[in-house]
Amino acid sequence: MGFYEDCILPHLVHLSMRQDTFSAYRRRLVSGAQGRVLEIGVGSGLNFRFYTDAVRQVVGLDTSPRLLSMARQVLSAAAPIALVEGSAEALPLEDQSIDTVVTTWTLCTIHEVAGALREMRRVLRPSGQLLFAEHGRSPDARVRRWQDRLTPVWKHLAGGCHLNRPIRELLEDAGLRIERIETGYMKGPKPMTFMYEGRARPL
Ligand SMILES: C[S@@+](CC[C@H](N)C(=O)[O-])C[C@H]1O[C@@H](n2cnc3c(N)ncnc32)[C@H](O)[C@@H]1O
């Protein structure tokens, strides 16, 4: 990892992700987690305060040691949280061992996102749920064209973030059935802010 990825990017991620506009998504989504939870791309731990006592344990996974050490500083009293350095493409967990997978603003940055979603599907119990709040491909042709134009440059500046990932199709292609989904723009520039929020379950 270079100096930018290791030392600067984690702080930029933390600063950009702690915006107030994201909190309502976090609260709605994370309060629905229960049982043994796997949070993918835990970042600096901004979701921790929203876990309730319906959660038995959180396994918080991230590739970035620097972000994991920031997350360590905000460990929540509400749920025991184990932080793990690792990659979503190869989850260090048993098949069908997780009740809830949580992803917030993470599917955009995972390099092999289709394989990572298959891994999430593998570790979910048959009755489990995947809770997602993710930005991605807009339904508006004009915005989509900008997302396609900007992504090759944007991903180099923003830690691998793709603006144009088709979140619904990615979930379905990984063998997940979407049970609830809400879409729409958050505040901010349209190419960066088209949101998909909801719950999916293993097929
Ligand atoms: C934009 S940040 C979002 C952080 C956090 N989910 C939040 O809502 O604040 C994306 C996170 O995904 C992590 N990440 C990127 N690729 C990953 C991978 N392959 N496996 C696990 N985490 C990954 C990054 O290190 C970063 O913490």
XYZ file of C-alpha atoms and ligand atoms in Angstrom:
230
model
C 0.000 0.000 0.000
C 1.287 3.486 -0.803
C 1.413 6.537 1.465
C -1.850 7.976 0.038
C -3.840 4.727 0.532
C -2.311 3.958 3.893
C -2.174 7.367 5.619
C -4.321 9.925 3.802
C -7.231 8.008 2.295
C -8.456 6.506 5.625
C -8.845 10.020 7.067
C -10.641 11.221 3.932
C -12.955 8.195 4.145
C -13.726 8.964 7.787
C -14.379 12.664 7.111
C -16.594 12.043 4.094
C -18.560 9.201 5.714
C -19.411 10.941 8.963
C -21.715 13.492 7.268
C -25.053 14.000 8.986
C -26.994 13.077 5.840
C -25.743 9.489 6.188
C -26.906 9.076 9.781
C -30.588 8.570 8.997
C -29.685 5.699 6.638
C -27.389 4.171 9.237
C -29.976 4.377 12.016
C -32.810 2.869 9.921
C -30.692 0.080 8.509
C -28.429 -0.960 11.356
C -31.235 -1.028 13.935
C -32.703 -3.943 11.909
C -29.627 -6.127 12.489
C -29.974 -9.106 14.791
C -28.113 -12.195 15.965
C -24.558 -12.714 14.756
C -23.727 -9.845 12.399
C -21.048 -9.472 9.754
C -20.364 -5.864 8.766
C -18.438 -5.688 5.516
C -16.107 -2.708 5.083
C -16.585 -1.502 8.606
C -14.463 1.610 7.958
C -14.002 3.852 10.996
C -16.912 2.255 12.887
C -19.590 4.836 12.124
C -22.377 2.231 12.300
C -21.471 0.878 15.736
C -23.655 3.206 17.782
C -26.774 2.046 15.922
C -26.566 -1.662 16.841
C -29.231 -2.672 19.350
C -29.295 -5.391 21.982
C -30.908 -7.711 19.409
C -27.324 -8.237 18.209
C -25.270 -10.993 19.847
C -21.949 -10.257 18.155
C -20.623 -8.088 15.325
C -17.721 -9.242 13.175
C -16.412 -6.050 11.551
C -14.278 -6.735 8.500
C -12.113 -4.304 6.537
C -8.999 -4.397 4.361
C -7.568 -1.199 5.858
C -5.525 -1.528 9.086
C -5.690 2.242 9.593
C -9.503 2.352 9.409
C -9.716 -0.677 11.703
C -7.611 1.122 14.285
C -9.982 4.130 14.078
C -12.920 1.728 14.501
C -11.242 0.219 17.561
C -11.505 3.606 19.272
C -15.302 3.701 19.008
C -16.186 0.137 19.963
C -19.752 0.093 21.166
C -20.966 -1.001 24.561
C -24.220 -2.208 22.979
C -22.741 -5.202 21.170
C -19.487 -7.162 21.385
C -17.555 -6.296 18.235
C -14.641 -8.320 16.834
C -12.608 -6.415 14.246
C -10.964 -8.510 11.540
C -8.517 -7.445 8.841
C -9.567 -9.276 5.711
C -11.223 -9.063 2.373
C -14.867 -9.555 1.444
C -13.814 -11.654 -1.536
C -12.554 -14.419 0.815
C -14.494 -14.288 4.069
C -12.761 -16.069 6.955
C -16.078 -17.501 8.187
C -17.959 -20.809 8.103
C -20.858 -21.427 5.712
C -24.257 -20.368 7.111
C -22.806 -18.881 10.307
C -24.204 -15.314 10.092
C -27.717 -13.959 10.758
C -27.245 -10.450 9.328
C -24.777 -9.018 6.838
C -24.556 -5.199 6.872
C -23.042 -3.161 4.036
C -23.130 0.636 3.921
C -21.369 2.532 1.101
C -19.024 -0.428 0.574
C -20.148 -2.408 -2.498
C -18.911 0.510 -4.623
C -15.283 -0.074 -3.559
C -14.878 -3.853 -3.367
C -12.662 -4.914 -6.245
C -14.356 -8.252 -7.093
C -17.837 -7.271 -5.977
C -19.687 -10.215 -7.571
C -17.428 -12.742 -5.818
C -17.729 -10.834 -2.538
C -21.531 -10.958 -2.711
C -21.385 -14.708 -3.350
C -19.243 -14.981 -0.214
C -21.836 -12.995 1.776
C -24.536 -15.345 0.466
C -22.403 -18.357 1.486
C -21.982 -17.247 5.113
C -25.636 -16.239 5.598
C -27.920 -18.720 7.318
C -30.933 -19.703 5.141
C -33.139 -17.455 7.318
C -30.521 -14.658 7.335
C -30.728 -11.156 5.886
C -28.404 -8.776 4.073
C -29.063 -5.130 4.951
C -27.691 -2.650 2.432
C -27.436 1.123 2.004
C -25.342 1.646 -1.092
C -24.929 4.229 -3.806
C -24.855 3.113 -7.417
C -26.187 3.257 -10.934
C -28.852 5.888 -11.529
C -32.019 5.115 -13.543
C -31.647 8.496 -15.353
C -29.797 8.161 -18.648
C -28.134 11.570 -18.372
C -26.838 10.910 -14.849
C -25.726 7.397 -15.856
C -23.656 8.827 -18.692
C -21.861 11.062 -16.153
C -21.373 8.135 -13.810
C -19.743 6.145 -16.625
C -17.560 9.095 -17.647
C -16.435 9.967 -14.128
C -15.824 6.497 -12.683
C -12.406 5.807 -14.318
C -10.963 8.966 -12.728
C -13.076 8.973 -9.558
C -12.060 5.464 -8.551
C -8.388 6.497 -8.417
C -9.151 9.441 -6.149
C -11.748 7.791 -3.960
C -10.220 4.485 -2.881
C -11.630 2.376 -5.728
C -15.186 3.757 -5.534
C -17.308 3.046 -8.639
C -20.232 5.411 -9.214
C -22.053 3.172 -11.672
C -22.537 -0.233 -10.069
C -26.001 -1.778 -10.632
C -26.679 -2.703 -7.007
C -30.006 -4.486 -7.493
C -28.670 -6.728 -10.291
C -25.471 -7.487 -8.363
C -27.480 -8.674 -5.364
C -29.812 -10.793 -7.482
C -26.983 -12.324 -9.513
C -25.359 -13.478 -6.263
C -28.423 -15.581 -5.355
C -30.131 -13.046 -3.113
C -33.834 -12.219 -3.234
C -34.651 -8.574 -2.621
C -37.367 -8.317 -0.022
C -37.441 -4.527 0.354
C -35.734 -1.795 -1.636
C -36.015 1.977 -1.654
C -34.146 4.097 -4.133
C -33.576 7.798 -4.653
C -31.047 10.610 -4.559
C -29.474 11.881 -1.369
C -28.403 15.512 -1.130
C -25.388 16.245 -3.322
C -24.220 15.774 -6.928
C -26.470 13.247 -8.681
C -23.725 10.950 -10.072
C -22.491 10.316 -6.509
C -25.761 10.092 -4.607
C -28.223 7.620 -6.114
C -29.017 5.305 -3.175
C -30.321 1.751 -2.842
C -31.479 0.849 0.642
C -33.126 -2.359 1.746
C -33.031 -5.983 2.736
C -32.243 -9.140 0.749
C -32.356 -12.799 1.758
C -30.716 -15.942 0.405
C -32.797 -17.542 -2.360
C -16.584 4.311 1.570
S -15.972 3.325 2.855
C -17.424 2.998 3.838
C -17.086 2.631 5.246
C -18.297 2.231 6.145
N -19.010 1.107 5.588
C -19.219 3.388 6.387
O -20.410 3.277 6.079
O -18.760 4.408 6.928
C -15.663 1.747 2.071
C -14.998 0.742 3.015
O -14.854 -0.518 2.361
C -13.595 -1.065 2.687
N -13.250 -2.061 1.662
C -12.875 -1.853 0.373
N -12.643 -3.018 -0.242
C -12.918 -3.997 0.661
C -12.873 -5.422 0.614
N -12.507 -6.064 -0.491
N -13.191 -6.107 1.727
C -13.556 -5.463 2.867
N -13.617 -4.120 2.972
C -13.294 -3.397 1.884
C -12.688 0.164 2.714
O -11.471 -0.060 3.386
C -13.588 1.167 3.435
O -13.492 1.043 4.830
